[in-house]
PDB file of C-alpha atoms in Angstrom:
ATOM      1  CA  MET M 334     148.867 148.359 128.801  1.00  0.00           C
ATOM      2  CA  GLY M 335     148.756 145.759 126.218  1.00  0.00           C
ATOM      3  CA  GLY M 336     146.583 148.205 124.132  1.00  0.00           C
ATOM      4  CA  TYR M 337     149.133 150.711 124.295  1.00  0.00           C
ATOM      5  CA  TYR M 338     151.760 148.545 123.498  1.00  0.00           C
ATOM      6  CA  ALA M 339     149.965 147.326 120.587  1.00  0.00           C
ATOM      7  CA  ARG M 340     149.485 150.806 119.470  1.00  0.00           C
ATOM      8  CA  HIS M 341     153.214 151.634 119.575  1.00  0.00           C
ATOM      9  CA  GLU M 342     154.213 148.656 118.098  1.00  0.00           C
ATOM     10  CA  GLY M 343     152.048 149.976 115.168  1.00  0.00           C
ATOM     11  CA  LEU M 344     149.291 147.166 115.430  1.00  0.00           C
ATOM     12  CA  ARG M 345     145.842 147.886 113.853  1.00  0.00           C
ATOM     13  CA  ASP M 346     143.440 149.920 115.967  1.00  0.00           C
ATOM     14  CA  GLY M 347     141.172 146.578 116.687  1.00  0.00           C
ATOM     15  CA  VAL M 348     143.769 144.280 117.778  1.00  0.00           C
ATOM     16  CA  ALA M 349     145.051 147.291 120.766  1.00  0.00           C
ATOM     17  CA  ILE M 350     140.954 147.625 121.701  1.00  0.00           C
ATOM     18  CA  ALA M 351     140.704 143.595 121.841  1.00  0.00           C
ATOM     19  CA  ILE M 352     143.659 143.532 124.091  1.00  0.00           C
ATOM     20  CA  GLU M 353     142.702 146.643 126.692  1.00  0.00           C
ATOM     21  CA  ASP M 354     138.892 144.826 126.378  1.00  0.00           C
ATOM     22  CA  HIS M 355     139.474 141.208 126.816  1.00  0.00           C
ATOM     23  CA  TYR M 356     139.207 141.384 130.711  1.00  0.00           C
ATOM     24  CA  LYS M 357     135.775 143.614 130.340  1.00  0.00           C
ATOM     25  CA  PRO M 358     133.696 142.816 132.462  1.00  0.00           C
ATOM     26  CA  ARG M 359     135.927 143.270 134.970  1.00  0.00           C
ATOM     27  CA  PHE M 360     133.012 144.294 137.814  1.00  0.00           C
ATOM     28  CA  ALA M 361     129.282 144.850 137.905  1.00  0.00           C
ATOM     29  CA  GLY M 362     128.229 147.448 135.617  1.00  0.00           C
ATOM     30  CA  ASP M 363     131.474 147.629 133.367  1.00  0.00           C
ATOM     31  CA  ALA M 364     131.132 148.139 129.700  1.00  0.00           C
ATOM     32  CA  LEU M 365     131.706 145.275 127.592  1.00  0.00           C
ATOM     33  CA  PRO M 366     134.331 143.956 124.996  1.00  0.00           C
ATOM     34  CA  ARG M 367     133.383 146.464 122.131  1.00  0.00           C
ATOM     35  CA  ASN M 368     134.598 144.543 119.143  1.00  0.00           C
ATOM     36  CA  HIS M 369     134.338 141.228 117.848  1.00  0.00           C
ATOM     37  CA  SER M 370     138.190 139.925 119.014  1.00  0.00           C
ATOM     38  CA  GLY M 371     137.627 141.586 122.340  1.00  0.00           C
ATOM     39  CA  THR M 372     134.390 139.244 122.796  1.00  0.00           C
ATOM     40  CA  VAL M 373     136.398 136.096 121.788  1.00  0.00           C
ATOM     41  CA  LEU M 374     139.389 136.823 124.212  1.00  0.00           C
ATOM     42  CA  ALA M 375     137.024 137.882 126.679  1.00  0.00           C
ATOM     43  CA  LEU M 376     135.017 134.721 126.666  1.00  0.00           C
ATOM     44  CA  ALA M 377     138.123 132.236 126.150  1.00  0.00           C
ATOM     45  CA  ASP M 378     139.580 133.796 129.366  1.00  0.00           C
ATOM     46  CA  LYS M 379     136.958 133.380 131.401  1.00  0.00           C
ATOM     47  CA  LEU M 380     135.997 130.124 130.108  1.00  0.00           C
ATOM     48  CA  GLU M 381     139.459 128.792 130.530  1.00  0.00           C
ATOM     49  CA  THR M 382     139.641 130.063 134.449  1.00  0.00           C
ATOM     50  CA  LEU M 383     136.199 128.638 134.763  1.00  0.00           C
ATOM     51  CA  VAL M 384     136.876 125.244 133.274  1.00  0.00           C
ATOM     52  CA  GLY M 385     140.173 124.743 134.759  1.00  0.00           C
ATOM     53  CA  LEU M 386     139.829 125.780 138.696  1.00  0.00           C
ATOM     54  CA  PHE M 387     136.329 123.485 138.336  1.00  0.00           C
ATOM     55  CA  GLY M 388     138.225 120.816 136.664  1.00  0.00           C
ATOM     56  CA  ILE M 389     140.650 120.714 139.646  1.00  0.00           C
ATOM     57  CA  GLY M 390     137.884 120.917 142.224  1.00  0.00           C
ATOM     58  CA  GLN M 391     138.544 124.891 143.008  1.00  0.00           C
ATOM     59  CA  LEU M 392     134.882 125.767 143.351  1.00  0.00           C
ATOM     60  CA  PRO M 393     133.703 129.088 145.585  1.00  0.00           C
ATOM     61  CA  THR M 394     132.055 128.070 148.890  1.00  0.00           C
ATOM     62  CA  GLY M 395     130.055 130.398 150.883  1.00  0.00           C
ATOM     63  CA  ASP M 396     131.536 133.758 150.641  1.00  0.00           C
ATOM     64  CA  LYS M 397     135.076 132.431 149.658  1.00  0.00           C
ATOM     65  CA  ASP M 398     135.807 132.544 145.828  1.00  0.00           C
ATOM     66  CA  PRO M 399     139.464 133.733 146.041  1.00  0.00           C
ATOM     67  CA  PHE M 400     139.659 133.182 142.161  1.00  0.00           C
ATOM     68  CA  ALA M 401     136.820 135.459 141.525  1.00  0.00           C
ATOM     69  CA  LEU M 402     134.791 132.553 139.697  1.00  0.00           C
ATOM     70  CA  ARG M 403     131.763 134.052 140.372  1.00  0.00           C
ATOM     71  CA  ARG M 404     132.630 137.371 138.382  1.00  0.00           C
ATOM     72  CA  HIS M 405     133.975 135.586 135.905  1.00  0.00           C
ATOM     73  CA  ALA M 406     130.700 133.568 135.137  1.00  0.00           C
ATOM     74  CA  LEU M 407     128.632 136.802 135.272  1.00  0.00           C
ATOM     75  CA  GLY M 408     130.931 137.927 132.596  1.00  0.00           C
ATOM     76  CA  VAL M 409     130.255 135.051 130.325  1.00  0.00           C
ATOM     77  CA  ILE M 410     126.906 135.798 131.185  1.00  0.00           C
ATOM     78  CA  ARG M 411     126.649 139.120 130.476  1.00  0.00           C
ATOM     79  CA  ILE M 412     128.588 138.808 127.051  1.00  0.00           C
ATOM     80  CA  LEU M 413     126.155 136.469 126.042  1.00  0.00           C
ATOM     81  CA  VAL M 414     123.033 137.776 126.932  1.00  0.00           C
ATOM     82  CA  GLU M 415     123.796 141.316 126.224  1.00  0.00           C
ATOM     83  CA  LYS M 416     125.411 140.812 123.405  1.00  0.00           C
ATOM     84  CA  ASN M 417     122.572 138.300 121.836  1.00  0.00           C
ATOM     85  CA  LEU M 418     125.456 135.736 120.420  1.00  0.00           C
ATOM     86  CA  PRO M 419     124.106 132.687 118.937  1.00  0.00           C
ATOM     87  CA  LEU M 420     126.288 130.514 121.472  1.00  0.00           C
ATOM     88  CA  ASP M 421     125.502 127.752 123.070  1.00  0.00           C
ATOM     89  CA  LEU M 422     127.035 127.663 126.868  1.00  0.00           C
ATOM     90  CA  PRO M 423     127.367 123.806 126.913  1.00  0.00           C
ATOM     91  CA  ALA M 424     128.913 123.763 123.798  1.00  0.00           C
ATOM     92  CA  LEU M 425     131.379 126.589 124.792  1.00  0.00           C
ATOM     93  CA  VAL M 426     132.379 124.729 128.015  1.00  0.00           C
ATOM     94  CA  GLY M 427     132.800 121.348 126.485  1.00  0.00           C
ATOM     95  CA  ASP M 428     135.370 123.349 123.779  1.00  0.00           C
ATOM     96  CA  ALA M 429     137.338 124.198 126.701  1.00  0.00           C
ATOM     97  CA  VAL M 430     137.851 120.773 128.399  1.00  0.00           C
ATOM     98  CA  PRO M 431     139.950 119.507 125.821  1.00  0.00           C
ATOM     99  CA  ALA M 432     142.496 122.506 126.224  1.00  0.00           C
ATOM    100  CA  PHE M 433     143.713 120.806 129.680  1.00  0.00           C
ATOM    101  CA  GLY M 434     143.739 117.039 128.749  1.00  0.00           C
ATOM    102  CA  GLU M 435     144.386 115.187 131.300  1.00  0.00           C
ATOM    103  CA  LEU M 436     145.063 117.632 134.284  1.00  0.00           C
ATOM    104  CA  ILE M 437     141.564 117.845 135.191  1.00  0.00           C
ATOM    105  CA  THR M 438     138.578 116.218 135.320  1.00  0.00           C
ATOM    106  CA  ASN M 439     135.484 117.295 133.157  1.00  0.00           C
ATOM    107  CA  PRO M 440     133.849 120.235 135.067  1.00  0.00           C
ATOM    108  CA  ALA M 441     130.891 120.458 132.570  1.00  0.00           C
ATOM    109  CA  GLU M 442     128.029 119.778 135.077  1.00  0.00           C
ATOM    110  CA  PRO M 443     128.961 121.668 138.178  1.00  0.00           C
ATOM    111  CA  LEU M 444     130.193 124.411 136.028  1.00  0.00           C
ATOM    112  CA  LEU M 445     126.944 124.753 134.095  1.00  0.00           C
ATOM    113  CA  SER M 446     124.961 124.405 137.149  1.00  0.00           C
ATOM    114  CA  PHE M 447     126.981 127.306 138.558  1.00  0.00           C
ATOM    115  CA  PHE M 448     126.126 129.253 135.472  1.00  0.00           C
ATOM    116  CA  SER M 449     122.762 128.536 136.146  1.00  0.00           C
ATOM    117  CA  ASP M 450     122.792 129.844 139.793  1.00  0.00           C
ATOM    118  CA  ARG M 451     124.801 133.084 138.820  1.00  0.00           C
ATOM    119  CA  LEU M 452     122.279 133.556 136.027  1.00  0.00           C
ATOM    120  CA  ALA M 453     118.960 133.343 138.408  1.00  0.00           C
ATOM    121  CA  VAL M 454     120.886 135.820 140.648  1.00  0.00           C
ATOM    122  CA  SER M 455     121.520 138.289 138.075  1.00  0.00           C
ATOM    123  CA  LEU M 456     117.819 138.109 137.051  1.00  0.00           C
ATOM    124  CA  ARG M 457     116.499 138.463 140.414  1.00  0.00           C
ATOM    125  CA  GLU M 458     118.261 141.316 141.068  1.00  0.00           C
ATOM    126  CA  GLN M 459     117.345 143.039 137.743  1.00  0.00           C
ATOM    127  CA  GLY M 460     113.847 142.965 138.826  1.00  0.00           C
ATOM    128  CA  TYR M 461     112.445 139.545 137.343  1.00  0.00           C
ATOM    129  CA  SER M 462     110.369 137.474 140.089  1.00  0.00           C
ATOM    130  CA  ALA M 463     111.564 134.091 141.300  1.00  0.00           C
ATOM    131  CA  GLN M 464     108.770 132.090 139.553  1.00  0.00           C
ATOM    132  CA  GLU M 465     109.707 134.059 136.363  1.00  0.00           C
ATOM    133  CA  VAL M 466     113.289 133.268 136.500  1.00  0.00           C
ATOM    134  CA  ASP M 467     112.540 129.576 137.649  1.00  0.00           C
ATOM    135  CA  ALA M 468     110.173 129.485 134.516  1.00  0.00           C
ATOM    136  CA  VAL M 469     112.657 130.029 132.052  1.00  0.00           C
ATOM    137  CA  ILE M 470     115.645 128.932 133.522  1.00  0.00           C
ATOM    138  CA  ALA M 471     113.635 125.649 134.049  1.00  0.00           C
ATOM    139  CA  LEU M 472     114.335 124.311 130.616  1.00  0.00           C
ATOM    140  CA  GLY M 473     117.944 124.709 131.010  1.00  0.00           C
ATOM    141  CA  PRO M 474     118.078 127.418 127.864  1.00  0.00           C
ATOM    142  CA  LYS M 475     121.813 126.574 125.852  1.00  0.00           C
ATOM    143  CA  ARG M 476     121.742 130.284 124.053  1.00  0.00           C
ATOM    144  CA  LEU M 477     121.501 132.799 126.807  1.00  0.00           C
ATOM    145  CA  GLY M 478     120.815 135.437 124.790  1.00  0.00           C
ATOM    146  CA  GLY M 479     117.248 134.810 124.049  1.00  0.00           C
ATOM    147  CA  ILE M 480     116.446 134.849 127.659  1.00  0.00           C
ATOM    148  CA  PRO M 481     115.168 138.504 128.766  1.00  0.00           C
ATOM    149  CA  ARG M 482     112.804 137.742 125.727  1.00  0.00           C
ATOM    150  CA  ARG M 483     111.164 134.573 127.325  1.00  0.00           C
ATOM    151  CA  LEU M 484     111.171 136.425 130.446  1.00  0.00           C
ATOM    152  CA  ALA M 485     109.433 139.508 128.965  1.00  0.00           C
ATOM    153  CA  ALA M 486     107.112 136.819 127.307  1.00  0.00           C
ATOM    154  CA  VAL M 487     106.345 134.761 130.332  1.00  0.00           C
ATOM    155  CA  ARG M 488     105.326 138.474 131.882  1.00  0.00           C
ATOM    156  CA  ALA M 489     103.463 139.470 129.123  1.00  0.00           C
ATOM    157  CA  PHE M 490     101.444 135.541 129.263  1.00  0.00           C
ATOM    158  CA  ALA M 491     100.866 135.667 133.179  1.00  0.00           C
ATOM    159  CA  ALA M 492      98.925 139.283 132.508  1.00  0.00           C
ATOM    160  CA  LEU M 493      96.651 137.545 130.353  1.00  0.00           C
ATOM    161  CA  ALA M 494      93.012 136.383 132.094  1.00  0.00           C
ATOM    162  CA  GLU M 495      93.400 132.714 131.011  1.00  0.00           C
ATOM    163  CA  ALA M 496      96.601 132.611 132.310  1.00  0.00           C
ATOM    164  CA  PRO M 497      96.316 130.814 135.800  1.00  0.00           C
ATOM    165  CA  ALA M 498      94.187 128.397 134.368  1.00  0.00           C
ATOM    166  CA  LEU M 499      96.185 127.084 131.829  1.00  0.00           C
ATOM    167  CA  ALA M 500      99.192 127.404 133.969  1.00  0.00           C
ATOM    168  CA  SER M 501      97.259 125.407 136.646  1.00  0.00           C
ATOM    169  CA  ALA M 502      96.232 122.862 134.165  1.00  0.00           C
ATOM    170  CA  ASN M 503     100.023 122.345 132.876  1.00  0.00           C
ATOM    171  CA  LYS M 504     100.674 121.713 136.278  1.00  0.00           C
ATOM    172  CA  ARG M 505      98.126 118.777 136.646  1.00  0.00           C
ATOM    173  CA  VAL M 506      99.253 117.768 133.138  1.00  0.00           C
ATOM    174  CA  SER M 507     102.883 117.721 134.354  1.00  0.00           C
ATOM    175  CA  ASN M 508     101.946 115.545 137.440  1.00  0.00           C
ATOM    176  CA  ILE M 509      99.986 113.187 135.246  1.00  0.00           C
ATOM    177  CA  LEU M 510     102.798 112.560 133.139  1.00  0.00           C
ATOM    178  CA  LYS M 511     105.393 112.068 136.076  1.00  0.00           C
ATOM    179  CA  LYS M 512     103.682 109.267 136.946  1.00  0.00           C
ATOM    180  CA  VAL M 513     103.669 107.511 134.003  1.00  0.00           C
ATOM    181  CA  GLU M 514     106.354 104.647 133.650  1.00  0.00           C
ATOM    182  CA  GLY M 515     108.355 104.899 130.434  1.00  0.00           C
ATOM    183  CA  ASN M 516     108.254 107.537 127.850  1.00  0.00           C
ATOM    184  CA  VAL M 517     104.770 108.808 126.369  1.00  0.00           C
ATOM    185  CA  GLY M 518     105.033 109.834 123.024  1.00  0.00           C
ATOM    186  CA  THR M 519     102.831 112.573 121.289  1.00  0.00           C
ATOM    187  CA  ASP M 520     101.670 110.791 118.356  1.00  0.00           C
ATOM    188  CA  VAL M 521      97.506 110.819 118.961  1.00  0.00           C
ATOM    189  CA  ASN M 522      95.569 108.417 117.104  1.00  0.00           C
ATOM    190  CA  ASP M 523      91.883 110.404 116.018  1.00  0.00           C
ATOM    191  CA  ALA M 524      90.266 107.166 115.667  1.00  0.00           C
ATOM    192  CA  LEU M 525      90.353 106.608 119.358  1.00  0.00           C
ATOM    193  CA  LEU M 526      89.463 110.231 120.401  1.00  0.00           C
ATOM    194  CA  GLN M 527      85.976 109.134 121.957  1.00  0.00           C
ATOM    195  CA  GLU M 528      84.910 111.945 124.293  1.00  0.00           C
ATOM    196  CA  PRO M 529      83.556 115.495 122.274  1.00  0.00           C
ATOM    197  CA  ALA M 530      86.244 116.969 125.040  1.00  0.00           C
ATOM    198  CA  GLU M 531      89.456 114.876 124.045  1.00  0.00           C
ATOM    199  CA  GLN M 532      88.431 115.700 120.275  1.00  0.00           C
ATOM    200  CA  ALA M 533      87.907 119.295 120.713  1.00  0.00           C
ATOM    201  CA  LEU M 534      91.028 119.369 122.344  1.00  0.00           C
ATOM    202  CA  ALA M 535      93.059 117.627 120.032  1.00  0.00           C
ATOM    203  CA  ALA M 536      91.581 119.973 117.290  1.00  0.00           C
ATOM    204  CA  ALA M 537      92.353 122.791 118.964  1.00  0.00           C
ATOM    205  CA  LEU M 538      96.216 121.699 119.584  1.00  0.00           C
ATOM    206  CA  LYS M 539      96.492 121.159 116.262  1.00  0.00           C
ATOM    207  CA  ALA M 540      95.334 124.642 115.122  1.00  0.00           C
ATOM    208  CA  VAL M 541      97.137 126.430 117.820  1.00  0.00           C
ATOM    209  CA  ALA M 542     100.441 124.647 118.131  1.00  0.00           C
ATOM    210  CA  PRO M 543     102.043 125.209 114.366  1.00  0.00           C
ATOM    211  CA  GLN M 544     101.076 129.152 115.226  1.00  0.00           C
ATOM    212  CA  ALA M 545     102.930 128.789 118.837  1.00  0.00           C
ATOM    213  CA  ASP M 546     105.868 127.206 117.009  1.00  0.00           C
ATOM    214  CA  ALA M 547     106.202 129.897 114.189  1.00  0.00           C
ATOM    215  CA  ALA M 548     105.862 132.306 116.565  1.00  0.00           C
ATOM    216  CA  PHE M 549     108.537 130.612 118.573  1.00  0.00           C
ATOM    217  CA  GLU M 550     110.962 130.006 115.449  1.00  0.00           C
ATOM    218  CA  GLN M 551     111.030 133.652 114.602  1.00  0.00           C
ATOM    219  CA  GLY M 552     112.015 134.599 118.336  1.00  0.00           C
ATOM    220  CA  ASP M 553     108.736 136.087 118.903  1.00  0.00           C
ATOM    221  CA  TYR M 554     108.203 134.031 122.316  1.00  0.00           C
ATOM    222  CA  THR M 555     105.436 136.618 123.725  1.00  0.00           C
ATOM    223  CA  ALA M 556     103.367 135.646 120.491  1.00  0.00           C
ATOM    224  CA  SER M 557     104.216 132.224 120.754  1.00  0.00           C
ATOM    225  CA  LEU M 558     102.855 131.793 124.345  1.00  0.00           C
ATOM    226  CA  GLN M 559      99.860 134.365 123.723  1.00  0.00           C
ATOM    227  CA  ALA M 560      98.707 131.667 121.103  1.00  0.00           C
ATOM    228  CA  LEU M 561      98.433 129.374 123.878  1.00  0.00           C
ATOM    229  CA  ALA M 562      95.390 131.137 125.437  1.00  0.00           C
ATOM    230  CA  ALA M 563      93.041 130.181 122.777  1.00  0.00           C
ATOM    231  CA  LEU M 564      93.613 126.348 124.561  1.00  0.00           C
ATOM    232  CA  LYS M 565      91.764 127.290 127.942  1.00  0.00           C
ATOM    233  CA  ALA M 566      87.968 126.570 127.077  1.00  0.00           C
ATOM    234  CA  PRO M 567      89.037 122.730 125.685  1.00  0.00           C
ATOM    235  CA  VAL M 568      91.697 122.217 128.190  1.00  0.00           C
ATOM    236  CA  ASP M 569      89.136 123.049 130.885  1.00  0.00           C
ATOM    237  CA  ALA M 570      86.101 121.077 129.325  1.00  0.00           C
ATOM    238  CA  PHE M 571      88.827 118.075 128.642  1.00  0.00           C
ATOM    239  CA  PHE M 572      89.253 118.086 132.524  1.00  0.00           C
ATOM    240  CA  ASP M 573      85.829 118.008 133.251  1.00  0.00           C
ATOM    241  CA  GLY M 574      84.717 115.199 131.130  1.00  0.00           C
ATOM    242  CA  VAL M 575      87.454 113.111 130.520  1.00  0.00           C
ATOM    243  CA  MET M 576      89.091 110.326 132.381  1.00  0.00           C
ATOM    244  CA  VAL M 577      92.522 110.515 131.536  1.00  0.00           C
ATOM    245  CA  ASN M 578      93.404 106.805 133.291  1.00  0.00           C
ATOM    246  CA  ALA M 579      91.121 105.102 131.235  1.00  0.00           C
ATOM    247  CA  GLU M 580      90.932 100.990 131.965  1.00  0.00           C
ATOM    248  CA  ASP M 581      91.256 100.603 127.998  1.00  0.00           C
ATOM    249  CA  ALA M 582      95.310 100.956 127.170  1.00  0.00           C
ATOM    250  CA  ALA M 583      94.755 102.370 123.918  1.00  0.00           C
ATOM    251  CA  LEU M 584      92.485 104.668 125.107  1.00  0.00           C
ATOM    252  CA  ARG M 585      94.621 105.676 128.284  1.00  0.00           C
ATOM    253  CA  ASN M 586      97.727 106.245 126.310  1.00  0.00           C
ATOM    254  CA  ASN M 587      96.518 108.233 123.269  1.00  0.00           C
ATOM    255  CA  ARG M 588      94.918 110.291 126.133  1.00  0.00           C
ATOM    256  CA  LEU M 589      97.851 110.895 127.935  1.00  0.00           C
ATOM    257  CA  ALA M 590      99.568 111.283 124.399  1.00  0.00           C
ATOM    258  CA  LEU M 591      97.397 114.178 123.708  1.00  0.00           C
ATOM    259  CA  LEU M 592      98.425 115.444 127.367  1.00  0.00           C
ATOM    260  CA  ALA M 593     101.883 115.194 126.430  1.00  0.00           C
ATOM    261  CA  GLY M 594     101.539 116.799 123.321  1.00  0.00           C
ATOM    262  CA  LEU M 595     100.071 119.971 125.199  1.00  0.00           C
ATOM    263  CA  HIS M 596     102.575 119.947 127.560  1.00  0.00           C
ATOM    264  CA  ALA M 597     105.251 120.145 125.091  1.00  0.00           C
ATOM    265  CA  ALA M 598     103.384 123.262 123.214  1.00  0.00           C
ATOM    266  CA  MET M 599     102.789 124.969 126.436  1.00  0.00           C
ATOM    267  CA  ASN M 600     106.824 124.598 127.876  1.00  0.00           C
ATOM    268  CA  ARG M 601     108.444 125.356 124.694  1.00  0.00           C
ATOM    269  CA  VAL M 602     109.332 129.045 125.924  1.00  0.00           C
ATOM    270  CA  ALA M 603     109.184 128.378 129.737  1.00  0.00           C
ATOM    271  CA  ASP M 604     108.101 125.843 132.177  1.00  0.00           C
ATOM    272  CA  LEU M 605     104.534 127.274 132.971  1.00  0.00           C
ATOM    273  CA  SER M 606     103.940 124.794 135.611  1.00  0.00           C
ATOM    274  CA  ARG M 607     106.131 126.417 138.088  1.00  0.00           C
TER     275      ARG M 607
END
């Protein structure tokens, strides 16, 4: 009706369309807003509802969702993903909070967790495996528009012959790093690389990481992950021939830094240890 009123009052068609569309998508499979203004209105409307109700503790419980917050969250997700908008979801939530002043408690943490859960459910319903979804969601990507390409990259990577061994190695690296107290840097001192296998891994990582990073920056997540396939042989050789927890602290820390660099390179698109 708002659209009809707008046209009757002589407002331009783009305004009428935005008014018509700002509740969209209203249900699963519904169309998205057709223009930029409608998209902005739809996001603002849904985020205001979600932030306000989460901010006063009115979260959905079990099968009870009287304010249709699951539908609102899914609407935000669909708009961001399907329109591939260059917007950070945490920033959008943060921008909506001040509108309520002191009337609410900042709901960013539970609300973003709610978005993550809704996104995971939606992706699994679209046919992605739980493992694929978990690998991508685990990194908490802020821009949801790139998630379909990340999922496609994970699926393409899993089809490579090198993938199982690399994923297993990455999980081993992840477990090693979790046991280290304090932060582990990624700066490797080449002078401390004593074993041929660690020298070979460091050299391979220096060659492969820039290729993977360049593809990632261009949004070619499949190429980014596929570039890592070249690391299989040096990674296998490293774990066969190098003692990470050497008695010498300098050697140990340098090897941990090498593994941290490997872990960072492999996990840029998705958490491949999952």
